[in-house]
Amino acid sequence: MLDLWYTENWSKNTKFSIKIKEQLHSEQSEFQKIDFFISEEYGRFFTLDGLVMVTEKDEFIYHEMITHVPMATNPNIKKVLVIGGGDGGTVRELTRYNHIEKIDMVEIDERVVKLSQKYLPFTADKLTDSRVTLFFQDGLKFVDECLDESYDLILVDSTDPISVGEGLFTTEFYQNCFRILSKDGILVNQHESPYFEHFAKEMKKAHDKLKNIFPIAKVYQFHQPTYASGHWLFGFASKKLDPITDQKKEIWESFNLKTKYYNSDIHCGAFALPNYVKEKLEK
Ligand code: AG3
């Protein structure tokens, strides 16, 4: 019996491993290394450049938290832009809202979408929803060419700021996001992790840039067991609405969406940060 393990470096001195039943696919696309696996513990999962993006077991946490926090802050959101997110999980959560009219998804790497449609139907199967339009291009360029106030919500579902993800952590990108958001627009972005130093540095850089551009720039946390340290963050940046004082609890609950992680208490609780995280963000 072969003993196959996927191993990821979480820091210079920490590794995380998942026992593999089968490797489904591996390729070097124009942009990155893409791998798909089957495991006993986490079900199917996929990695980009040796970093876990989605596992069948815990993807609900990430995709619920990126979507429902802004949707419960402004339940009138109708036009949404997703940057990255080629696996389709973020789009899947958005399509659960009948009142959303338009979802544009901009993914640089068409191969991620095609392979996710083949191997990860549990995240990718709503990419064919009639409200969804897919653009295979660089998100940085896409927002630069967008008209002012085109979207009510932008979700940046990116990889880490290495290689392809890098442009999505720049001031120029955030400024264009601000410009193309409507008056009560919200930006939620993948915000790295506070725990290991090289992720925490990126967290801090992203937060410093966002708070210089948006009147409201906060950070909220969630548990993602298969990402380095298991402690991960999203940024919440907005022109007007505050995620806590403007939370529309009753309206969101009236939608009757069944969720496995998100609820109205988590919505507020997620913004309560440990002291060491606050200090890193503020210093
Ligand atoms: N987006 C990637 C989140 C960051 C992962 N980073 C890491 N494991 N070091 C997730 C894609 C889900 N749609």
mmCIF file of C-alpha atoms and ligand atoms in Angstrom:
data_model
loop_
_atom_site.group_PDB
_atom_site.id
_atom_site.type_symbol
_atom_site.label_atom_id
_atom_site.label_comp_id
_atom_site.label_asym_id
_atom_site.label_seq_id
_atom_site.Cartn_x
_atom_site.Cartn_y
_atom_site.Cartn_z
ATOM 1 C CA MET A 1 0.000 0.000 0.000
ATOM 2 C CA LEU A 2 1.383 3.386 -1.006
ATOM 3 C CA ASP A 3 1.409 5.941 1.765
ATOM 4 C CA LEU A 4 0.664 9.231 -0.042
ATOM 5 C CA TRP A 5 0.577 12.575 1.768
ATOM 6 C CA TYR A 6 -0.011 16.165 0.639
ATOM 7 C CA THR A 7 2.255 18.451 2.671
ATOM 8 C CA GLU A 8 2.112 22.228 2.865
ATOM 9 C CA ASN A 9 4.607 24.539 4.553
ATOM 10 C CA TRP A 10 2.695 26.715 6.986
ATOM 11 C CA SER A 11 5.816 28.480 8.160
ATOM 12 C CA LYS A 12 9.547 27.835 7.832
ATOM 13 C CA ASN A 13 9.298 25.403 10.724
ATOM 14 C CA THR A 14 5.719 24.111 10.489
ATOM 15 C CA LYS A 15 4.164 21.662 8.059
ATOM 16 C CA PHE A 16 0.580 20.485 7.617
ATOM 17 C CA SER A 17 -0.190 17.138 5.938
ATOM 18 C CA ILE A 18 -3.277 15.423 4.573
ATOM 19 C CA LYS A 19 -3.327 11.732 3.732
ATOM 20 C CA ILE A 20 -4.202 11.269 0.060
ATOM 21 C CA LYS A 21 -6.307 8.499 -1.459
ATOM 22 C CA GLU A 22 -5.770 9.640 -5.016
ATOM 23 C CA GLN A 23 -4.372 12.523 -7.031
ATOM 24 C CA LEU A 24 -7.011 13.476 -9.593
ATOM 25 C CA HIS A 25 -5.105 16.027 -11.639
ATOM 26 C CA SER A 26 -1.946 18.095 -11.766
ATOM 27 C CA GLU A 27 -0.869 20.760 -14.227
ATOM 28 C CA GLN A 28 1.102 23.925 -14.608
ATOM 29 C CA SER A 29 -1.259 26.450 -16.196
ATOM 30 C CA GLU A 30 -0.143 29.710 -17.765
ATOM 31 C CA PHE A 31 -0.415 31.251 -14.278
ATOM 32 C CA GLN A 32 0.152 28.670 -11.553
ATOM 33 C CA LYS A 33 0.474 25.047 -10.483
ATOM 34 C CA ILE A 34 -2.951 23.443 -10.056
ATOM 35 C CA ASP A 35 -3.541 20.162 -8.178
ATOM 36 C CA PHE A 36 -6.676 18.193 -7.298
ATOM 37 C CA PHE A 37 -6.768 15.367 -4.731
ATOM 38 C CA ILE A 38 -9.126 13.018 -2.937
ATOM 39 C CA SER A 39 -8.576 12.445 0.785
ATOM 40 C CA GLU A 40 -10.342 10.481 3.486
ATOM 41 C CA GLU A 41 -10.529 13.290 6.025
ATOM 42 C CA TYR A 42 -11.219 16.380 3.886
ATOM 43 C CA GLY A 43 -12.906 14.876 0.831
ATOM 44 C CA ARG A 44 -11.892 16.401 -2.481
ATOM 45 C CA PHE A 45 -9.563 19.372 -2.343
ATOM 46 C CA PHE A 46 -7.518 21.587 -4.618
ATOM 47 C CA THR A 47 -4.351 23.611 -4.261
ATOM 48 C CA LEU A 48 -2.697 26.471 -6.170
ATOM 49 C CA ASP A 49 1.089 26.727 -6.047
ATOM 50 C CA GLY A 50 1.121 24.348 -3.083
ATOM 51 C CA LEU A 51 -1.487 26.159 -0.970
ATOM 52 C CA VAL A 52 -4.898 24.732 -0.076
ATOM 53 C CA MET A 53 -7.714 26.769 -1.619
ATOM 54 C CA VAL A 54 -10.786 24.578 -1.131
ATOM 55 C CA THR A 55 -11.521 21.342 0.689
ATOM 56 C CA GLU A 56 -14.881 19.648 0.582
ATOM 57 C CA LYS A 57 -14.966 19.493 4.378
ATOM 58 C CA ASP A 58 -14.400 23.127 5.348
ATOM 59 C CA GLU A 59 -15.128 25.285 2.270
ATOM 60 C CA PHE A 60 -18.574 26.183 3.670
ATOM 61 C CA ILE A 61 -16.933 28.311 6.366
ATOM 62 C CA TYR A 62 -14.978 30.518 3.965
ATOM 63 C CA HIS A 63 -17.765 30.849 1.407
ATOM 64 C CA GLU A 64 -20.493 31.612 3.924
ATOM 65 C CA MET A 65 -18.377 34.178 5.724
ATOM 66 C CA ILE A 66 -17.264 36.052 2.607
ATOM 67 C CA THR A 67 -20.865 36.309 1.374
ATOM 68 C CA HIS A 68 -23.392 36.526 4.192
ATOM 69 C CA VAL A 69 -21.642 39.191 6.293
ATOM 70 C CA PRO A 70 -21.966 41.869 3.578
ATOM 71 C CA MET A 71 -25.375 40.566 2.430
ATOM 72 C CA ALA A 72 -26.779 40.924 5.952
ATOM 73 C CA THR A 73 -25.284 44.428 6.223
ATOM 74 C CA ASN A 74 -26.993 45.552 3.017
ATOM 75 C CA PRO A 75 -29.789 43.162 1.997
ATOM 76 C CA ASN A 76 -30.519 45.382 -1.044
ATOM 77 C CA ILE A 77 -27.360 44.379 -2.865
ATOM 78 C CA LYS A 78 -28.247 43.604 -6.477
ATOM 79 C CA LYS A 79 -25.065 43.857 -8.530
ATOM 80 C CA VAL A 80 -22.053 41.875 -7.412
ATOM 81 C CA LEU A 81 -18.504 41.553 -8.704
ATOM 82 C CA VAL A 82 -16.427 38.536 -7.662
ATOM 83 C CA ILE A 83 -12.689 38.753 -8.316
ATOM 84 C CA GLY A 84 -10.946 35.374 -8.384
ATOM 85 C CA GLY A 85 -13.008 32.582 -6.867
ATOM 86 C CA GLY A 86 -12.586 30.235 -9.846
ATOM 87 C CA ASP A 87 -13.799 27.247 -7.808
ATOM 88 C CA GLY A 88 -17.278 28.839 -7.777
ATOM 89 C CA GLY A 89 -17.967 28.547 -4.032
ATOM 90 C CA THR A 90 -18.486 32.275 -3.515
ATOM 91 C CA VAL A 91 -20.817 32.489 -6.516
ATOM 92 C CA ARG A 92 -22.754 29.498 -5.179
ATOM 93 C CA GLU A 93 -23.516 31.333 -1.915
ATOM 94 C CA LEU A 94 -24.488 34.524 -3.799
ATOM 95 C CA THR A 95 -26.939 32.675 -6.071
ATOM 96 C CA ARG A 96 -28.937 31.695 -2.978
ATOM 97 C CA TYR A 97 -30.270 35.281 -2.851
ATOM 98 C CA ASN A 98 -33.148 35.535 -5.323
ATOM 99 C CA HIS A 99 -33.013 39.331 -5.338
ATOM 100 C CA ILE A 100 -29.416 39.505 -6.617
ATOM 101 C CA GLU A 101 -29.713 40.443 -10.280
ATOM 102 C CA LYS A 102 -26.200 40.262 -11.615
ATOM 103 C CA ILE A 103 -23.013 38.423 -10.649
ATOM 104 C CA ASP A 104 -19.881 39.124 -12.691
ATOM 105 C CA MET A 105 -16.957 36.861 -11.894
ATOM 106 C CA VAL A 106 -13.467 37.773 -13.071
ATOM 107 C CA GLU A 107 -10.992 34.910 -12.834
ATOM 108 C CA ILE A 108 -7.575 35.193 -14.422
ATOM 109 C CA ASP A 109 -7.105 31.458 -14.895
ATOM 110 C CA GLU A 110 -9.744 29.730 -16.995
ATOM 111 C CA ARG A 111 -8.175 26.356 -16.147
ATOM 112 C CA VAL A 112 -9.165 26.734 -12.480
ATOM 113 C CA VAL A 113 -12.803 27.161 -13.515
ATOM 114 C CA LYS A 114 -12.785 24.315 -16.035
ATOM 115 C CA LEU A 115 -11.097 21.901 -13.621
ATOM 116 C CA SER A 116 -13.315 22.911 -10.701
ATOM 117 C CA GLN A 117 -16.364 22.242 -12.873
ATOM 118 C CA LYS A 118 -14.986 18.794 -13.516
ATOM 119 C CA TYR A 119 -13.718 17.852 -10.046
ATOM 120 C CA LEU A 120 -15.516 20.112 -7.547
ATOM 121 C CA PRO A 121 -19.204 20.184 -8.523
ATOM 122 C CA PHE A 122 -20.095 20.993 -4.891
ATOM 123 C CA THR A 123 -18.598 24.473 -5.313
ATOM 124 C CA ALA A 124 -18.765 24.994 -9.085
ATOM 125 C CA ASP A 125 -22.279 23.913 -9.984
ATOM 126 C CA LYS A 126 -23.869 27.385 -9.766
ATOM 127 C CA LEU A 127 -21.461 28.995 -12.224
ATOM 128 C CA THR A 128 -24.062 28.252 -14.903
ATOM 129 C CA ASP A 129 -26.770 30.333 -13.125
ATOM 130 C CA SER A 130 -28.299 32.748 -15.674
ATOM 131 C CA ARG A 131 -27.290 35.796 -13.582
ATOM 132 C CA VAL A 132 -23.595 34.851 -13.714
ATOM 133 C CA THR A 133 -21.178 36.170 -16.360
ATOM 134 C CA LEU A 134 -17.629 34.825 -16.389
ATOM 135 C CA PHE A 135 -14.687 36.964 -17.501
ATOM 136 C CA PHE A 136 -11.320 35.265 -17.875
ATOM 137 C CA GLN A 137 -9.021 38.201 -17.349
ATOM 138 C CA ASP A 138 -6.876 40.016 -14.820
ATOM 139 C CA GLY A 139 -9.012 41.529 -12.039
ATOM 140 C CA LEU A 140 -6.684 44.512 -11.765
ATOM 141 C CA LYS A 141 -7.303 45.425 -15.397
ATOM 142 C CA PHE A 142 -11.029 44.656 -15.171
ATOM 143 C CA VAL A 143 -11.678 47.131 -12.336
ATOM 144 C CA ASP A 144 -9.511 49.746 -14.045
ATOM 145 C CA GLU A 145 -11.805 49.632 -17.082
ATOM 146 C CA CYS A 146 -15.104 49.552 -15.156
ATOM 147 C CA LEU A 147 -17.505 52.505 -15.044
ATOM 148 C CA ASP A 148 -18.047 54.378 -11.762
ATOM 149 C CA GLU A 149 -20.626 52.935 -9.341
ATOM 150 C CA SER A 150 -21.184 49.733 -11.304
ATOM 151 C CA TYR A 151 -21.506 47.355 -8.315
ATOM 152 C CA ASP A 152 -23.069 47.244 -4.847
ATOM 153 C CA LEU A 153 -20.669 44.603 -3.600
ATOM 154 C CA ILE A 154 -17.179 43.403 -4.558
ATOM 155 C CA LEU A 155 -15.893 40.121 -3.149
ATOM 156 C CA VAL A 156 -12.169 39.567 -3.592
ATOM 157 C CA ASP A 157 -11.722 35.810 -3.371
ATOM 158 C CA SER A 158 -8.015 35.750 -4.144
ATOM 159 C CA THR A 159 -5.001 33.618 -3.391
ATOM 160 C CA ASP A 160 -2.184 34.975 -1.253
ATOM 161 C CA PRO A 161 -0.318 38.042 -2.534
ATOM 162 C CA ILE A 162 2.311 35.952 -4.273
ATOM 163 C CA SER A 163 2.403 35.536 -8.069
ATOM 164 C CA VAL A 164 -1.082 35.941 -9.638
ATOM 165 C CA GLY A 165 -2.757 37.236 -6.474
ATOM 166 C CA GLU A 166 -0.357 40.138 -6.013
ATOM 167 C CA GLY A 167 -2.173 42.847 -7.994
ATOM 168 C CA LEU A 168 -5.282 42.273 -5.894
ATOM 169 C CA PHE A 169 -3.489 43.622 -2.809
ATOM 170 C CA THR A 170 -2.406 46.957 -4.309
ATOM 171 C CA THR A 171 -3.559 50.515 -3.596
ATOM 172 C CA GLU A 172 -4.401 50.979 -7.262
ATOM 173 C CA PHE A 173 -6.747 47.980 -7.164
ATOM 174 C CA TYR A 174 -8.487 49.131 -3.965
ATOM 175 C CA GLN A 175 -8.901 52.663 -5.349
ATOM 176 C CA ASN A 176 -10.610 51.341 -8.435
ATOM 177 C CA CYS A 177 -12.834 49.142 -6.263
ATOM 178 C CA PHE A 178 -13.851 52.242 -4.326
ATOM 179 C CA ARG A 179 -14.642 54.129 -7.523
ATOM 180 C CA ILE A 180 -16.756 51.379 -9.098
ATOM 181 C CA LEU A 181 -18.812 50.749 -5.931
ATOM 182 C CA SER A 182 -22.234 52.374 -5.510
ATOM 183 C CA LYS A 183 -22.886 54.911 -2.704
ATOM 184 C CA ASP A 184 -23.505 52.281 -0.066
ATOM 185 C CA GLY A 185 -21.087 49.822 -1.645
ATOM 186 C CA ILE A 186 -19.111 47.188 0.266
ATOM 187 C CA LEU A 187 -15.795 45.475 -0.469
ATOM 188 C CA VAL A 188 -14.926 42.203 1.255
ATOM 189 C CA ASN A 189 -11.469 40.803 0.616
ATOM 190 C CA GLN A 190 -9.451 37.725 1.513
ATOM 191 C CA HIS A 191 -7.266 39.235 4.232
ATOM 192 C CA GLU A 192 -4.682 36.577 5.132
ATOM 193 C CA SER A 193 -3.950 35.362 8.665
ATOM 194 C CA PRO A 194 -2.650 37.099 11.793
ATOM 195 C CA TYR A 195 -0.713 34.142 13.163
ATOM 196 C CA PHE A 196 2.399 33.237 11.180
ATOM 197 C CA GLU A 197 4.623 36.220 10.451
ATOM 198 C CA HIS A 198 4.710 36.185 6.653
ATOM 199 C CA PHE A 199 0.885 36.125 6.449
ATOM 200 C CA ALA A 200 0.547 38.722 9.209
ATOM 201 C CA LYS A 201 2.769 41.121 7.272
ATOM 202 C CA GLU A 202 0.422 40.941 4.285
ATOM 203 C CA MET A 203 -2.609 41.327 6.551
ATOM 204 C CA LYS A 204 -1.165 44.527 7.961
ATOM 205 C CA LYS A 205 -0.205 45.944 4.553
ATOM 206 C CA ALA A 206 -3.680 45.298 3.133
ATOM 207 C CA HIS A 207 -5.377 46.883 6.142
ATOM 208 C CA ASP A 208 -3.196 50.013 6.006
ATOM 209 C CA LYS A 209 -4.069 50.536 2.349
ATOM 210 C CA LEU A 210 -7.803 49.914 2.781
ATOM 211 C CA LYS A 211 -8.203 52.256 5.732
ATOM 212 C CA ASN A 212 -6.624 55.072 3.728
ATOM 213 C CA ILE A 213 -9.234 54.690 0.990
ATOM 214 C CA PHE A 214 -12.491 53.611 2.654
ATOM 215 C CA PRO A 215 -14.238 55.536 5.477
ATOM 216 C CA ILE A 216 -15.015 52.183 7.112
ATOM 217 C CA ALA A 217 -12.309 49.489 7.099
ATOM 218 C CA LYS A 218 -12.623 46.578 9.517
ATOM 219 C CA VAL A 219 -11.348 43.043 9.775
ATOM 220 C CA TYR A 220 -13.301 39.943 10.788
ATOM 221 C CA GLN A 221 -12.206 36.421 11.595
ATOM 222 C CA PHE A 222 -13.259 32.833 11.047
ATOM 223 C CA HIS A 223 -11.845 29.340 11.552
ATOM 224 C CA GLN A 224 -10.487 27.666 8.454
ATOM 225 C CA PRO A 225 -8.874 24.416 9.628
ATOM 226 C CA THR A 226 -6.990 23.777 6.364
ATOM 227 C CA TYR A 227 -5.412 27.244 5.994
ATOM 228 C CA ALA A 228 -2.165 28.026 7.814
ATOM 229 C CA SER A 229 -2.832 28.180 11.592
ATOM 230 C CA GLY A 230 -6.577 27.721 11.018
ATOM 231 C CA HIS A 231 -7.178 31.368 11.911
ATOM 232 C CA TRP A 232 -8.104 33.464 8.885
ATOM 233 C CA LEU A 233 -9.500 36.916 8.134
ATOM 234 C CA PHE A 234 -11.636 38.884 5.740
ATOM 235 C CA GLY A 235 -11.504 42.650 5.343
ATOM 236 C CA PHE A 236 -14.773 44.615 5.352
ATOM 237 C CA ALA A 237 -14.387 48.014 3.690
ATOM 238 C CA SER A 238 -17.306 50.250 2.871
ATOM 239 C CA LYS A 239 -18.346 53.735 1.837
ATOM 240 C CA LYS A 240 -21.094 54.154 4.426
ATOM 241 C CA LEU A 241 -22.437 51.016 6.060
ATOM 242 C CA ASP A 242 -21.006 49.637 9.273
ATOM 243 C CA PRO A 243 -21.249 45.857 9.566
ATOM 244 C CA ILE A 244 -22.324 45.975 13.219
ATOM 245 C CA THR A 245 -24.502 49.062 13.626
ATOM 246 C CA ASP A 246 -26.111 48.557 10.215
ATOM 247 C CA GLN A 247 -26.618 44.779 10.509
ATOM 248 C CA LYS A 248 -30.116 43.892 9.197
ATOM 249 C CA LYS A 249 -30.657 40.871 11.371
ATOM 250 C CA GLU A 250 -34.434 40.471 10.888
ATOM 251 C CA ILE A 251 -34.323 41.011 7.138
ATOM 252 C CA TRP A 252 -31.490 38.526 6.706
ATOM 253 C CA GLU A 253 -33.246 35.961 8.886
ATOM 254 C CA SER A 254 -36.440 36.404 6.851
ATOM 255 C CA PHE A 255 -34.571 35.060 3.815
ATOM 256 C CA ASN A 256 -34.555 31.685 5.589
ATOM 257 C CA LEU A 257 -31.202 30.568 4.257
ATOM 258 C CA LYS A 258 -29.896 27.465 5.931
ATOM 259 C CA THR A 259 -26.236 28.023 6.838
ATOM 260 C CA LYS A 260 -23.726 25.780 8.562
ATOM 261 C CA TYR A 261 -21.387 28.420 10.007
ATOM 262 C CA TYR A 262 -22.790 31.937 9.617
ATOM 263 C CA ASN A 263 -25.560 33.221 11.879
ATOM 264 C CA SER A 264 -26.570 36.637 13.233
ATOM 265 C CA ASP A 265 -24.466 36.251 16.407
ATOM 266 C CA ILE A 266 -21.360 35.155 14.479
ATOM 267 C CA HIS A 267 -21.925 38.225 12.277
ATOM 268 C CA CYS A 268 -21.088 40.528 15.222
ATOM 269 C CA GLY A 269 -18.815 38.144 17.065
ATOM 270 C CA ALA A 270 -16.489 37.769 14.094
ATOM 271 C CA PHE A 271 -15.505 41.441 14.382
ATOM 272 C CA ALA A 272 -14.300 40.986 17.984
ATOM 273 C CA LEU A 273 -10.560 40.520 17.530
ATOM 274 C CA PRO A 274 -7.945 39.136 19.932
ATOM 275 C CA ASN A 275 -5.627 41.776 21.390
ATOM 276 C CA TYR A 276 -2.541 40.541 19.565
ATOM 277 C CA VAL A 277 -4.396 40.874 16.239
ATOM 278 C CA LYS A 278 -5.616 44.386 17.051
ATOM 279 C CA GLU A 279 -2.090 45.384 17.993
ATOM 280 C CA LYS A 280 -0.634 44.016 14.774
ATOM 281 C CA LEU A 281 -3.266 45.849 12.728
ATOM 282 C CA GLU A 282 -2.871 49.141 14.557
ATOM 283 C CA LYS A 283 0.863 49.424 15.134
HETATM 284 N N1 AG3 B 1 -9.041 31.699 -1.656
HETATM 285 C C1 AG3 B 1 -7.761 31.540 -1.073
HETATM 286 C C2 AG3 B 1 -7.641 31.929 0.352
HETATM 287 C C3 AG3 B 1 -6.211 31.966 0.834
HETATM 288 C C4 AG3 B 1 -5.582 30.648 0.943
HETATM 289 N N2 AG3 B 1 -4.261 30.793 1.413
HETATM 290 C C5 AG3 B 1 -3.551 29.806 1.969
HETATM 291 N N3 AG3 B 1 -4.078 28.633 2.134
HETATM 292 N N4 AG3 B 1 -2.335 30.071 2.355
HETATM 293 C C6 AG3 B 1 -9.872 30.571 -1.467
HETATM 294 C C7 AG3 B 1 -10.629 30.179 -2.632
HETATM 295 C C8 AG3 B 1 -11.978 29.762 -2.201
HETATM 296 N N5 AG3 B 1 -12.960 30.162 -3.119
#
